[in-house]
MMTF fields as JSON, N, C-alpha, C and O atoms, coordinates in Angstrom:
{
  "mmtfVersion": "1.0.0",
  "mmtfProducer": "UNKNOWN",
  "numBonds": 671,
  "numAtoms": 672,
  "numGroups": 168,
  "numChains": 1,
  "numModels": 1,
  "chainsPerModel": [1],
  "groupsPerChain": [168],
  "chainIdList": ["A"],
  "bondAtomList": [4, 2, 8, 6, 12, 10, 16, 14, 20, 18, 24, 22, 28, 26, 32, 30, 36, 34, 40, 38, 44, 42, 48, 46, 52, 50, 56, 54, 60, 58, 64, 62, 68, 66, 72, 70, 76, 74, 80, 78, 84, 82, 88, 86, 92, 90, 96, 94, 100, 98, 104, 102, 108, 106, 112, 110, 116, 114, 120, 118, 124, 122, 128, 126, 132, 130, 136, 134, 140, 138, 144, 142, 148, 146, 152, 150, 156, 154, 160, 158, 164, 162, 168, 166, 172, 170, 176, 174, 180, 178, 184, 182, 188, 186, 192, 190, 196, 194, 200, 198, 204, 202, 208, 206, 212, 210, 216, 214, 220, 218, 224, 222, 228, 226, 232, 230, 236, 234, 240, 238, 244, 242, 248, 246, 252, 250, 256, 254, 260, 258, 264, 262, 268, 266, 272, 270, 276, 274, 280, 278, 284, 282, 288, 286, 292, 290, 296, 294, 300, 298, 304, 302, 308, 306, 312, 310, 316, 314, 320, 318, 324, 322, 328, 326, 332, 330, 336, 334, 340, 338, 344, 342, 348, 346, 352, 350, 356, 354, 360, 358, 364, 362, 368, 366, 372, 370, 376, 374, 380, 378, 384, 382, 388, 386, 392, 390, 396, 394, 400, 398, 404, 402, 408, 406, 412, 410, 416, 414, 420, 418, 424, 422, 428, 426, 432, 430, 436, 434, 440, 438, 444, 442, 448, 446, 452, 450, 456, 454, 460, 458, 464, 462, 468, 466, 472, 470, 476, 474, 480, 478, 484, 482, 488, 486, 492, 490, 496, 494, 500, 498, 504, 502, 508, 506, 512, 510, 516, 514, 520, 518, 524, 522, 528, 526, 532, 530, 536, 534, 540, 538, 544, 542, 548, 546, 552, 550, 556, 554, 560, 558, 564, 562, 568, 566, 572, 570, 576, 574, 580, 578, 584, 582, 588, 586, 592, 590, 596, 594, 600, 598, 604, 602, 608, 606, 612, 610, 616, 614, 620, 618, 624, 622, 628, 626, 632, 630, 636, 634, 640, 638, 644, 642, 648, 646, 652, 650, 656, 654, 660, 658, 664, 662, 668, 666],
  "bondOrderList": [1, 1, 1, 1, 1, 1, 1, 1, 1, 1, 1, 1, 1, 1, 1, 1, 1, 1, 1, 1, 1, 1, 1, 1, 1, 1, 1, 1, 1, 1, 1, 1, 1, 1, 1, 1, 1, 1, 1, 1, 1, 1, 1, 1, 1, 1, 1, 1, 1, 1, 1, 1, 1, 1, 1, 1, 1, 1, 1, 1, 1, 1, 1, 1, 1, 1, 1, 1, 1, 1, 1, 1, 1, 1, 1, 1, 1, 1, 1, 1, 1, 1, 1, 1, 1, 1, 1, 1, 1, 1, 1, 1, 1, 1, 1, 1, 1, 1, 1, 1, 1, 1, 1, 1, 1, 1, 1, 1, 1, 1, 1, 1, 1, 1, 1, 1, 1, 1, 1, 1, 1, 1, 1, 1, 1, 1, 1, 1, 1, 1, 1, 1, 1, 1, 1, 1, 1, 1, 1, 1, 1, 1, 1, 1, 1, 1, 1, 1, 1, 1, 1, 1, 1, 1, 1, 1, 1, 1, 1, 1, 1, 1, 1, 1, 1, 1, 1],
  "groupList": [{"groupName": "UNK", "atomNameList": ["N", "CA", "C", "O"], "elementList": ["N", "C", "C", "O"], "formalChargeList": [0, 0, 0, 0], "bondAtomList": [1, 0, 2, 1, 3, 2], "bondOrderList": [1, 1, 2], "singleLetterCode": "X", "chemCompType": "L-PEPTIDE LINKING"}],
  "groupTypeList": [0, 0, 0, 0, 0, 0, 0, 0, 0, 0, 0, 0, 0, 0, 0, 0, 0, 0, 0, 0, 0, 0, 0, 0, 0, 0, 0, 0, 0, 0, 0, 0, 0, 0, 0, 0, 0, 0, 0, 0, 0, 0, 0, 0, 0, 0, 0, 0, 0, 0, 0, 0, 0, 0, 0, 0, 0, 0, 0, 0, 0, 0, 0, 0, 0, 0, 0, 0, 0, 0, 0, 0, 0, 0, 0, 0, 0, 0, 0, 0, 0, 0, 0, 0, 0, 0, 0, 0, 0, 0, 0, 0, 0, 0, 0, 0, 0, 0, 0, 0, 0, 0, 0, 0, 0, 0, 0, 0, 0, 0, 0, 0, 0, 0, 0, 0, 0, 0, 0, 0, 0, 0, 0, 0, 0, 0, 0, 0, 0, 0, 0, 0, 0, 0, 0, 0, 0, 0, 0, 0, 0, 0, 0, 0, 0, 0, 0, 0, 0, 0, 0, 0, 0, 0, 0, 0, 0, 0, 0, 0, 0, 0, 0, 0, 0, 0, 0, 0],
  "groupIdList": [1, 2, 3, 4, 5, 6, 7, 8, 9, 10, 11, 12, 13, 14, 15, 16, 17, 18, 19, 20, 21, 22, 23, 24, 25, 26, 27, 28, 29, 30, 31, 32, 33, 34, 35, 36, 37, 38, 39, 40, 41, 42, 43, 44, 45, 46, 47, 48, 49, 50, 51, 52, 53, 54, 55, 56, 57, 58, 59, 60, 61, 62, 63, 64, 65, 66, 67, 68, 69, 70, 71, 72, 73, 74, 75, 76, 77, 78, 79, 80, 81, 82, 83, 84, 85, 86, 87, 88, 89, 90, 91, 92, 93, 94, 95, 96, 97, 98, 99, 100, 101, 102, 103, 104, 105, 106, 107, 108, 109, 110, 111, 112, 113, 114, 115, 116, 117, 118, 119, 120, 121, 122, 123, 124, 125, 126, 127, 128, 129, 130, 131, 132, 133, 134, 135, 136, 137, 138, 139, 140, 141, 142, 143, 144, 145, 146, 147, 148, 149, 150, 151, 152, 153, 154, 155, 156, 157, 158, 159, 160, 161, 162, 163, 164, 165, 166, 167, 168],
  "secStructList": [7, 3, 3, 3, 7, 6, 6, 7, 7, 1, 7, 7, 6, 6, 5, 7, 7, 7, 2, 2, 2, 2, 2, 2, 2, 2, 2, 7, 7, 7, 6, 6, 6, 6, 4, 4, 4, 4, 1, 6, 6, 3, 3, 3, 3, 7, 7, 7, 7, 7, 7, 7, 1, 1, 1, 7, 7, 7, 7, 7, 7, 7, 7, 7, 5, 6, 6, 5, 7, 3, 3, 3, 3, 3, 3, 3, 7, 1, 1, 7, 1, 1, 7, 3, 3, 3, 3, 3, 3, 3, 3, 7, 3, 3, 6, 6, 3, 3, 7, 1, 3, 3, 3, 3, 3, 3, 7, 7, 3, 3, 7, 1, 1, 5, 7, 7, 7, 1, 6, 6, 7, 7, 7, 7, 5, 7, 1, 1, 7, 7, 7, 5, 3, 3, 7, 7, 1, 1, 1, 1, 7, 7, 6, 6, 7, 6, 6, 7, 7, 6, 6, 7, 1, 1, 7, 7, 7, 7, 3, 3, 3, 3, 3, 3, 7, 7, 7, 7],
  "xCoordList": [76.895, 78.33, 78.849, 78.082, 80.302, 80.821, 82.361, 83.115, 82.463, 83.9, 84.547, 84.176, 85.221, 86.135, 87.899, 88.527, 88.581, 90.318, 90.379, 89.649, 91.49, 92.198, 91.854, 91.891, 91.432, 90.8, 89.197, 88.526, 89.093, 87.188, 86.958, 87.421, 86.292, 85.903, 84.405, 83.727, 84.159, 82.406, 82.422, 81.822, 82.977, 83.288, 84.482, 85.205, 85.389, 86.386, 86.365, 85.751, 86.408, 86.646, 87.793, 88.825, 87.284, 87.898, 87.897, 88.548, 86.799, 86.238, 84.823, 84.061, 84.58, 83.284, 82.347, 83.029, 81.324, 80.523, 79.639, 79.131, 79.713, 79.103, 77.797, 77.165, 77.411, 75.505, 75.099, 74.675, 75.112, 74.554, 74.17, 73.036, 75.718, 76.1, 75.352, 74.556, 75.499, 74.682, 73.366, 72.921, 72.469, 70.957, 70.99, 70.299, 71.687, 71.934, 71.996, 71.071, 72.622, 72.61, 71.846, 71.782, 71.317, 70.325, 68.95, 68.043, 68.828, 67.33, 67.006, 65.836, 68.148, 68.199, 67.641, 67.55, 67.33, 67.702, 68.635, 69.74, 68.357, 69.856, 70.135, 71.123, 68.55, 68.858, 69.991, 69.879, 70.784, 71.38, 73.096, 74.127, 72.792, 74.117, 74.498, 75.562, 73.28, 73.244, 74.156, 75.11, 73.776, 74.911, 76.486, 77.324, 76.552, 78.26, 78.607, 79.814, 77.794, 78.672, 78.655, 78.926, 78.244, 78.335, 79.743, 79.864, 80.983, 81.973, 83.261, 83.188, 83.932, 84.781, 85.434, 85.752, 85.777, 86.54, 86.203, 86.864, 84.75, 84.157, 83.457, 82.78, 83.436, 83.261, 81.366, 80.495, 81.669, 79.801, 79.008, 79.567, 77.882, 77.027, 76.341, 75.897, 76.369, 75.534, 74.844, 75.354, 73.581, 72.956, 72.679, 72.551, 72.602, 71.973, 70.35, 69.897, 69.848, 68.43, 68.499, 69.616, 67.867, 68.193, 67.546, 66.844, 68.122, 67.695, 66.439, 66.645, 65.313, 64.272, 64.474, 64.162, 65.112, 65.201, 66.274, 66.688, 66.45, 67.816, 68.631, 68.924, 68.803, 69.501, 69.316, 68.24, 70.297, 69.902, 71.094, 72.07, 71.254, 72.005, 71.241, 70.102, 72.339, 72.02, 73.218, 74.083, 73.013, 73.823, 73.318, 72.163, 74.641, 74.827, 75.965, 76.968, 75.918, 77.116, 78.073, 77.79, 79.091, 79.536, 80.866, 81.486, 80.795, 81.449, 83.027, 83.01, 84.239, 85.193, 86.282, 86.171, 87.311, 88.235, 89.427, 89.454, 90.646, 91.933, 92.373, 93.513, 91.23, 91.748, 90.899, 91.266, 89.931, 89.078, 88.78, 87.77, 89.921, 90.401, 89.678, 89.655, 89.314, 88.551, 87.346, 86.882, 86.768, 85.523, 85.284, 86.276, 84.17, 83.294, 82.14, 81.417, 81.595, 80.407, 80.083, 80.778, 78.636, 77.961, 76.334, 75.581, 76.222, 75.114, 74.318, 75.117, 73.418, 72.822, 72.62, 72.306, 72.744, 71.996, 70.438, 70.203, 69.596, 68.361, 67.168, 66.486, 67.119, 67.224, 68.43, 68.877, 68.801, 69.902, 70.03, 69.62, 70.747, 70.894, 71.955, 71.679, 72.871, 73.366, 74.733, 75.472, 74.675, 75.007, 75.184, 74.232, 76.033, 76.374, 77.611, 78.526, 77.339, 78.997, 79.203, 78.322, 80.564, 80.766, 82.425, 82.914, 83.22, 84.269, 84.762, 84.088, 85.917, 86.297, 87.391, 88.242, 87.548, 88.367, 89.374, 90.499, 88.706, 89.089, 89.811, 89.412, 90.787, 91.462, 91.207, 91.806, 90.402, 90.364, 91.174, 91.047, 92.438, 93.258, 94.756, 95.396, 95.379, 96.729, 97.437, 97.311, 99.032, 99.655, 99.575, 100.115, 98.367, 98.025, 97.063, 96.29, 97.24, 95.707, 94.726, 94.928, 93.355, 92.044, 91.746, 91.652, 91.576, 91.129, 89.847, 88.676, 90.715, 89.212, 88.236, 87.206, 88.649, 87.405, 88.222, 89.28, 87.248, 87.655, 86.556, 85.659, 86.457, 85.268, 86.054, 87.271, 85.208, 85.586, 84.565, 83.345, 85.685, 84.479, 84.427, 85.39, 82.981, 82.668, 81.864, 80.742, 83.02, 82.158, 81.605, 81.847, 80.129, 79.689, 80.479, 81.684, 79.501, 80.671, 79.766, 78.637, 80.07, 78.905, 79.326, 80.466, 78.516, 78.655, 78.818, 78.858, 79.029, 79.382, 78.164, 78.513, 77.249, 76.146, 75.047, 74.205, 74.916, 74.173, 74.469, 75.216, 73.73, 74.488, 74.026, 74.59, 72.903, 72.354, 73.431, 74.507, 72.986, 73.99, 72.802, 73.248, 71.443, 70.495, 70.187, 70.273, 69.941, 69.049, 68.155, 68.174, 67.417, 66.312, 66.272, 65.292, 67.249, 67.288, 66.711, 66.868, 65.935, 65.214, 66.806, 67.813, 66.324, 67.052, 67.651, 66.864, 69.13, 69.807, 71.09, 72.301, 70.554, 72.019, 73.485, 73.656, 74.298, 76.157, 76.37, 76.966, 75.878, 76.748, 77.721, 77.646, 78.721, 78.798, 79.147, 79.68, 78.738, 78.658, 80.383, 81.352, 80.276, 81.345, 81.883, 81.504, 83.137, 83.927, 83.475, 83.266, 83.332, 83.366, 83.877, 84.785, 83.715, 84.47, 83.733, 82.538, 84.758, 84.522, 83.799, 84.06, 82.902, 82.202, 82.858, 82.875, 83.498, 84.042, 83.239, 82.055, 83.532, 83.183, 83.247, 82.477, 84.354, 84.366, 83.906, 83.637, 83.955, 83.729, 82.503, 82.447, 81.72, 81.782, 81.647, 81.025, 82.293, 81.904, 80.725, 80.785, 79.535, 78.76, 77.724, 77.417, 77.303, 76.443, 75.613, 75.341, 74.795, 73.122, 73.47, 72.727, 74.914, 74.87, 75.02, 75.914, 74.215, 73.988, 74.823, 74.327, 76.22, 77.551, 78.501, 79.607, 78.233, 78.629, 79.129, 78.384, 80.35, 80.563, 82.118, 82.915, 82.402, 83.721, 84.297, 85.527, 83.514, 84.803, 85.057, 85.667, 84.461, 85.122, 85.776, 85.549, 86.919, 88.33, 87.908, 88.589, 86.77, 86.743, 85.078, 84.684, 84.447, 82.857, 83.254, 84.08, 82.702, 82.192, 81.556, 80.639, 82.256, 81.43, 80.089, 79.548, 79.605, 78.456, 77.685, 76.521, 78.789, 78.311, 79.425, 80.388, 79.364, 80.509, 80.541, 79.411, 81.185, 81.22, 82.385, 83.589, 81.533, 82.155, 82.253, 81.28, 83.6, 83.44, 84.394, 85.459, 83.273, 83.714, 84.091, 83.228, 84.943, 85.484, 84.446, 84.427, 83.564, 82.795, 83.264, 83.249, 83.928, 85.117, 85.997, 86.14, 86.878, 87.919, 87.366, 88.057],
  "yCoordList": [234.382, 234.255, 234.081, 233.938, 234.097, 233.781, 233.237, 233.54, 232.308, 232.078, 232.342, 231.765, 232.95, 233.597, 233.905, 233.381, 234.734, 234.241, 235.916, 236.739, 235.803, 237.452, 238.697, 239.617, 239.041, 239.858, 240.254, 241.218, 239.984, 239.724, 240.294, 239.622, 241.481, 241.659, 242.02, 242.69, 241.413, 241.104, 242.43, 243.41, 242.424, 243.518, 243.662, 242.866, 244.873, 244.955, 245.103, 246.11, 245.113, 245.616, 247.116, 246.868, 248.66, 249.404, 250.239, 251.207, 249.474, 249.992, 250.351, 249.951, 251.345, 251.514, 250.093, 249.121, 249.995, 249.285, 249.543, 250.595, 248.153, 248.843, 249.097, 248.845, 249.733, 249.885, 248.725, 248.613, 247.577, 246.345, 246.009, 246.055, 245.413, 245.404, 246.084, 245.608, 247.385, 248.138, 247.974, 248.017, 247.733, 247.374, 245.997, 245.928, 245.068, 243.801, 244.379, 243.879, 245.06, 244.943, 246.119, 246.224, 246.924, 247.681, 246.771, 246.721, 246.334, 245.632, 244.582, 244.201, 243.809, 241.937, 241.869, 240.691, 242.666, 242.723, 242.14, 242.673, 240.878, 240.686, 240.891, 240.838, 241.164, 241.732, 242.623, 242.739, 243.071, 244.447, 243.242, 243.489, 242.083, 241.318, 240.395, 239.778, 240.235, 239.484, 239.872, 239.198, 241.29, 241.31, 241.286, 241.003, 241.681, 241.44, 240.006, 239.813, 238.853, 237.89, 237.26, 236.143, 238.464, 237.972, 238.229, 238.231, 238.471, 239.58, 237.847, 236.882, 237.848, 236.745, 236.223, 235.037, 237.485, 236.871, 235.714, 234.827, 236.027, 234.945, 233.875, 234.186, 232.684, 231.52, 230.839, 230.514, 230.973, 230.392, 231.404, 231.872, 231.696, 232.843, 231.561, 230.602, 231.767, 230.59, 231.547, 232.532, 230.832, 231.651, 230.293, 229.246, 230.407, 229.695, 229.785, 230.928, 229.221, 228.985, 230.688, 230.75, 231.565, 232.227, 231.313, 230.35, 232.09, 231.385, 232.461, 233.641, 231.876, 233.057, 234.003, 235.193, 233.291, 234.094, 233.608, 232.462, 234.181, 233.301, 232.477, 232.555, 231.754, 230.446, 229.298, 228.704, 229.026, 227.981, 227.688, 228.406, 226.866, 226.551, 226.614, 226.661, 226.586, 226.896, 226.254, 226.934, 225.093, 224.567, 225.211, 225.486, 225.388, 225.275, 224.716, 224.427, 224.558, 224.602, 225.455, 226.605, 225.355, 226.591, 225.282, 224.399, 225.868, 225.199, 226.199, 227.353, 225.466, 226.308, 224.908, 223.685, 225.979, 225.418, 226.141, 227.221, 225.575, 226.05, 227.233, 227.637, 228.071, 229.09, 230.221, 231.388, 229.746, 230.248, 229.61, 229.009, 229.957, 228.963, 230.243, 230.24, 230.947, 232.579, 231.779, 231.024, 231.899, 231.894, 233.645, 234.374, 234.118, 235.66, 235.252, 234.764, 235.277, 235.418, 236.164, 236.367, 236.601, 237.621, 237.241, 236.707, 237.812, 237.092, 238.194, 238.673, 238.622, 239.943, 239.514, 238.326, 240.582, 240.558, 241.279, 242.487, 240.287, 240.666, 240.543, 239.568, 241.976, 243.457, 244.181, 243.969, 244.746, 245.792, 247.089, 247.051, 248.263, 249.314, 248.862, 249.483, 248.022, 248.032, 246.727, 246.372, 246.322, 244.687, 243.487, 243.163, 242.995, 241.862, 240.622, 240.863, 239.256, 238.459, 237.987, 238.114, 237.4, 237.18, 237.132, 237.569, 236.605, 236.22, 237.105, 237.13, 237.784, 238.076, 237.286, 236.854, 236.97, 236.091, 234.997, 235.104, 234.389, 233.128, 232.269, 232.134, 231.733, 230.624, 229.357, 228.631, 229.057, 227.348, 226.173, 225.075, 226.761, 226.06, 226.303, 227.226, 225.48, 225.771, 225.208, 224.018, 225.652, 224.724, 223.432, 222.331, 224.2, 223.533, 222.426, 221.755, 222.296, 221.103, 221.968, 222.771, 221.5, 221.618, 221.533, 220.402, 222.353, 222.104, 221.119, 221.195, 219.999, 218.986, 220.079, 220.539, 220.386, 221.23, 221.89, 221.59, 223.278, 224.562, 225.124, 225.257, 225.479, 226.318, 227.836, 227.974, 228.768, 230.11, 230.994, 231.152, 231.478, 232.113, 233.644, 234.284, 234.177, 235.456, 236.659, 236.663, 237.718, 238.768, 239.253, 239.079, 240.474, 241.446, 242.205, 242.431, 242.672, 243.945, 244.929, 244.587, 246.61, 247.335, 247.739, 247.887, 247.802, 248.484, 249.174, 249.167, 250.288, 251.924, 252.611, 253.385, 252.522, 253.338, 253.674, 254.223, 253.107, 253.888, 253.952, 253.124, 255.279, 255.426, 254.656, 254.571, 254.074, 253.285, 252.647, 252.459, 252.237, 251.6, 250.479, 249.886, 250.165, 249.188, 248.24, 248.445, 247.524, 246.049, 246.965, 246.839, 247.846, 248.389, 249.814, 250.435, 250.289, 251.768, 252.149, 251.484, 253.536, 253.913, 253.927, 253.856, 254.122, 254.624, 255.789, 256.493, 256.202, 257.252, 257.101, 256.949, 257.174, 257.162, 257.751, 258.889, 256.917, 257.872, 258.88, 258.53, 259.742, 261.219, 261.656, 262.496, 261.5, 260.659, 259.175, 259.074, 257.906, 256.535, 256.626, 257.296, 255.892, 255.165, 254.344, 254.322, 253.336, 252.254, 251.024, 251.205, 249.758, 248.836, 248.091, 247.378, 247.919, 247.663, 246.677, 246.398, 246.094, 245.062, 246.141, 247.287, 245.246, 245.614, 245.117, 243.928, 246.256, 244.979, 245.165, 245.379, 245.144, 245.449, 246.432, 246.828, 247.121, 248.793, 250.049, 251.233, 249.201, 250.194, 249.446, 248.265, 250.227, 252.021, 252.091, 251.19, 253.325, 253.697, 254.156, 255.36, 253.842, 254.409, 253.515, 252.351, 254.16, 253.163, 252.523, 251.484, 253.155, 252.675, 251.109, 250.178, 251.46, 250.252, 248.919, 248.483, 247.939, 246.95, 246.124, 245.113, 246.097, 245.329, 246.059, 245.535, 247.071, 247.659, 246.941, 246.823, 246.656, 245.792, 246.023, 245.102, 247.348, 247.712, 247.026, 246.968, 246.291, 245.557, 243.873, 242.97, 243.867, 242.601, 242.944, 243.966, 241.98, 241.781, 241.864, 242.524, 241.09, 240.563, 240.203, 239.463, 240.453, 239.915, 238.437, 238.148, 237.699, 236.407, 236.404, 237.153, 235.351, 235.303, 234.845, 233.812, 235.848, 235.678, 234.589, 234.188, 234.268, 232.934, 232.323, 232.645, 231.219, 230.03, 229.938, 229.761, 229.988, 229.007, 227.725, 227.734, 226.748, 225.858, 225.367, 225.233, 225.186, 224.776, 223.248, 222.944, 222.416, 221.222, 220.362, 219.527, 220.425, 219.594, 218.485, 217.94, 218.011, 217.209, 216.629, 215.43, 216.902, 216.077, 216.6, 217.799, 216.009, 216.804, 217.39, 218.169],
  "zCoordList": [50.16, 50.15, 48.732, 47.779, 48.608, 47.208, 47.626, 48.55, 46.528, 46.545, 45.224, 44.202, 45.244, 44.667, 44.751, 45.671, 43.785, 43.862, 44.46, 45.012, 44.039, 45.688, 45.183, 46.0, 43.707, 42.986, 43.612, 43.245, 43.887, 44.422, 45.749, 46.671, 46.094, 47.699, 47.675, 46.896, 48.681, 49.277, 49.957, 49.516, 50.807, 51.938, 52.227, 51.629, 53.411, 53.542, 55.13, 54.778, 56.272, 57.625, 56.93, 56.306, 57.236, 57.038, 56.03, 55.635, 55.654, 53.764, 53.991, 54.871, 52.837, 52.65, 52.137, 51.812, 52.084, 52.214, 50.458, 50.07, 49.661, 48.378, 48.686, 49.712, 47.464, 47.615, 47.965, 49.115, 47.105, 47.508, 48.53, 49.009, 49.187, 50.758, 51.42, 52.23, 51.162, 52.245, 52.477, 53.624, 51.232, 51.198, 52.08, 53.096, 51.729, 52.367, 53.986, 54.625, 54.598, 55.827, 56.661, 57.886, 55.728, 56.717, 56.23, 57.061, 55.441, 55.223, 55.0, 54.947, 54.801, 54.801, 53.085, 52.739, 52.176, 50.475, 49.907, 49.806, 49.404, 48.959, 47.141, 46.409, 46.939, 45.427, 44.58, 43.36, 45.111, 45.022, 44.916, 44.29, 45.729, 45.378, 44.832, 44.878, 44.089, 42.755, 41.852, 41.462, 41.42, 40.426, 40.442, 39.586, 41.705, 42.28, 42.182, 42.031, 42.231, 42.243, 40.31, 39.871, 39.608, 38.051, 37.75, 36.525, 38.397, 38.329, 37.954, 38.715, 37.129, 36.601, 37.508, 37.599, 38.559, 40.045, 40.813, 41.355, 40.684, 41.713, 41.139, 40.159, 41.488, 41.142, 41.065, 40.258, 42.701, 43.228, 44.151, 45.143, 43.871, 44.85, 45.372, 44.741, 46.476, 47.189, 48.73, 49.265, 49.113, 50.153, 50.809, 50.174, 52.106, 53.559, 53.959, 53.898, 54.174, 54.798, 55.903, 56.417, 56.187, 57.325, 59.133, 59.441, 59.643, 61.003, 61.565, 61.85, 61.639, 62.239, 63.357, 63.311, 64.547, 65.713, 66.675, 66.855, 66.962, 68.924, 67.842, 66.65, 68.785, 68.214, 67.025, 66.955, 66.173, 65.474, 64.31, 64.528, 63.198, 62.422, 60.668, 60.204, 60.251, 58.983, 57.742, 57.19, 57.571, 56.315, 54.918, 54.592, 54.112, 52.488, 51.816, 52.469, 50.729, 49.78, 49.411, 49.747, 48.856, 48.075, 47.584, 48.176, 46.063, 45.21, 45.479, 45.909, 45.127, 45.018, 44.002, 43.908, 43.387, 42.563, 42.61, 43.2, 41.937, 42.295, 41.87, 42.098, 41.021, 40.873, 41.817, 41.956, 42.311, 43.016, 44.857, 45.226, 45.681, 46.796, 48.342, 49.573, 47.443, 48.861, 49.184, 48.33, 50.441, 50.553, 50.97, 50.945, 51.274, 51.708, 52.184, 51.315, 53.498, 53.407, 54.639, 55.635, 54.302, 55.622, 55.574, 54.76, 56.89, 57.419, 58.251, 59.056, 58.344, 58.629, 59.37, 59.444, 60.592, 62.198, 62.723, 62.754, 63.067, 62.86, 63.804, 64.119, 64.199, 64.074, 64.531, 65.658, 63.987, 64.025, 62.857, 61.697, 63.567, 62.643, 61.109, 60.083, 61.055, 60.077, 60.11, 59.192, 61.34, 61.917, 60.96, 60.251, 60.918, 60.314, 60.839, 61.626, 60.159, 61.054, 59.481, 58.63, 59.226, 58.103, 58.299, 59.341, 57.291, 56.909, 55.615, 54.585, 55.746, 54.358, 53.727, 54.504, 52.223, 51.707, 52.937, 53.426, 53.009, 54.218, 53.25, 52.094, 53.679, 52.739, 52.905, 53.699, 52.247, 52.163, 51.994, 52.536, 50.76, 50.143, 50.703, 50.198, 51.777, 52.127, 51.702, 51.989, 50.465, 50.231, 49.6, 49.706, 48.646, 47.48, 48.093, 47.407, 49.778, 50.223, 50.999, 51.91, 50.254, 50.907, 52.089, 52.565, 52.681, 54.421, 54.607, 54.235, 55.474, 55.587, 56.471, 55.978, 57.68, 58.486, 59.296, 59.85, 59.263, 60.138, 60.461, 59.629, 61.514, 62.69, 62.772, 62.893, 62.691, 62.77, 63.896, 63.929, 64.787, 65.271, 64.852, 64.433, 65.06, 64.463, 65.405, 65.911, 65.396, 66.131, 65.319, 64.124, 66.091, 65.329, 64.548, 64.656, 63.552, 62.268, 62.158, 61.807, 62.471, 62.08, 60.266, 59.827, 59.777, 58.497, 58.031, 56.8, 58.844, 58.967, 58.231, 57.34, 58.365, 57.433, 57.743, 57.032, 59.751, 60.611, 61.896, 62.419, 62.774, 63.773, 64.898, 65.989, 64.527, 66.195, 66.663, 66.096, 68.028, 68.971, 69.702, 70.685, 69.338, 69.457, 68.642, 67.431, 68.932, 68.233, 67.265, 66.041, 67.911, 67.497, 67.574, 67.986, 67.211, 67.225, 65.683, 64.659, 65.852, 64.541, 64.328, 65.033, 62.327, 61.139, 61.801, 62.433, 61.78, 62.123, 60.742, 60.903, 59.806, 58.312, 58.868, 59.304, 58.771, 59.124, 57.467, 56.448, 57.658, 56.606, 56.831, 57.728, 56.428, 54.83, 55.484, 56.589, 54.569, 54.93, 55.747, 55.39, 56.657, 57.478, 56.586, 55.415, 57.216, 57.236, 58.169, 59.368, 57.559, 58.125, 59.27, 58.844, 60.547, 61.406, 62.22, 62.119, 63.189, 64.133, 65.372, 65.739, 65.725, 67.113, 68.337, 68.655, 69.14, 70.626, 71.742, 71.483, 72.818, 74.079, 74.591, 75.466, 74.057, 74.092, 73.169, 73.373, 72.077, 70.669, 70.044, 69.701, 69.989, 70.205, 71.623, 72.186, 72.493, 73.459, 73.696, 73.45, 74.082, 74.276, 75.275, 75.018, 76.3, 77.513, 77.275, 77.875, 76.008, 75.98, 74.643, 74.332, 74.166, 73.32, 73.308, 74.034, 72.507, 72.865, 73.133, 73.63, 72.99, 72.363, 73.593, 73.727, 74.395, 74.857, 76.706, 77.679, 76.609, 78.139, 78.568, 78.747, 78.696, 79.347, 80.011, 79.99, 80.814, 81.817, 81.27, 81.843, 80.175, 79.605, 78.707, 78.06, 78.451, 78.122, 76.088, 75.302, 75.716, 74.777, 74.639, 75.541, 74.035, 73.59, 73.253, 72.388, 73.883, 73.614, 72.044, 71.709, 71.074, 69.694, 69.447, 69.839, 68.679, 68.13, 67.366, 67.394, 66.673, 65.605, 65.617, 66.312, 64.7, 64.371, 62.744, 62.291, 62.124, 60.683, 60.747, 61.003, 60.427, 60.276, 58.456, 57.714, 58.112, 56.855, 56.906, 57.443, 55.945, 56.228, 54.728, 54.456, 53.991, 52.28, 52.373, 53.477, 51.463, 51.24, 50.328, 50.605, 48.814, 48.104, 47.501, 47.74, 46.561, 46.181, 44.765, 44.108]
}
């Protein structure tokens, strides 16, 4: 993740997906996003413990300051063709006060940069790379996909972030 001011994007829902990013979410690499967070915009690169399998939690830090009030972060889904949950520039700072605590919930995001519709579908690359988008219950249409549940209203969320001010 990074926090950073309104200049700064991790990702976009609707946007292409940088190289980085993209290595990040077809292969869980996060080398490639190192250098994105050297960029003046952003403040702190900070990473989470990952969670091995099913269920589980995962605390970190992330430093932020008043000129730097964004949080970003993403979190690879694992196994998947190109799957991720994550937050883009989330506001921490309302009205000049710090949010003591906020819980977010988070659907799937495909990355636009492959075509599976499985947990575990081989490598199928989108030519030319896609746009970033939310996964629902309907979209993508397609039967065999995993995310795939027409007659519900809304997918139940995937994850939670909770962010909680530890001081001022």
């Amino acid at each position: 993740g990074r926090t950073h001011d309104s200049t700064y994007t991790l990702y976009r829902l609707g946007e292409r997906l940088s190289t980085g990013v993209r290595l990040y979410v077809e292969t869980g690499r996060a080398d490639g996003l190192d250098t994105d967070g050297d960029s003046p915009n952003s403040l702190h690169s900070f990473a989470g413990p990952p969670i091995p399998q099913g269920e589980g939690t995962s605390v970190t830090r992330a430093f932020l300051d008043g000129n730097h009030t964004l949080i970003s972060i993403m979190a690879r889904i694992n196994p998947s063709p190109d799957w991720f949950v994550g937050v883009d520039s989330f506001q921490l700072c309302v009205e000049g006060n710090w949010v003591d605590t906020v819980t977010v919930e988070l659907d799937p995001l495909d990355g636009g940069t492959d075509n599976g519709f499985t947990f575990t579908a081989a490598n199928w690359p989108t030519q030319p790379q896609g746009i970033a988008y939310r996964i629902t219950s309907r979209y993508p249409a397609h039967p065999a996909g995993s995310f795939y549940y027409p007659n519900l209203p809304r997918l139940p969320p995937i994850a939670t972030l909770t962010f909680t001010k530890v001081r001022n």
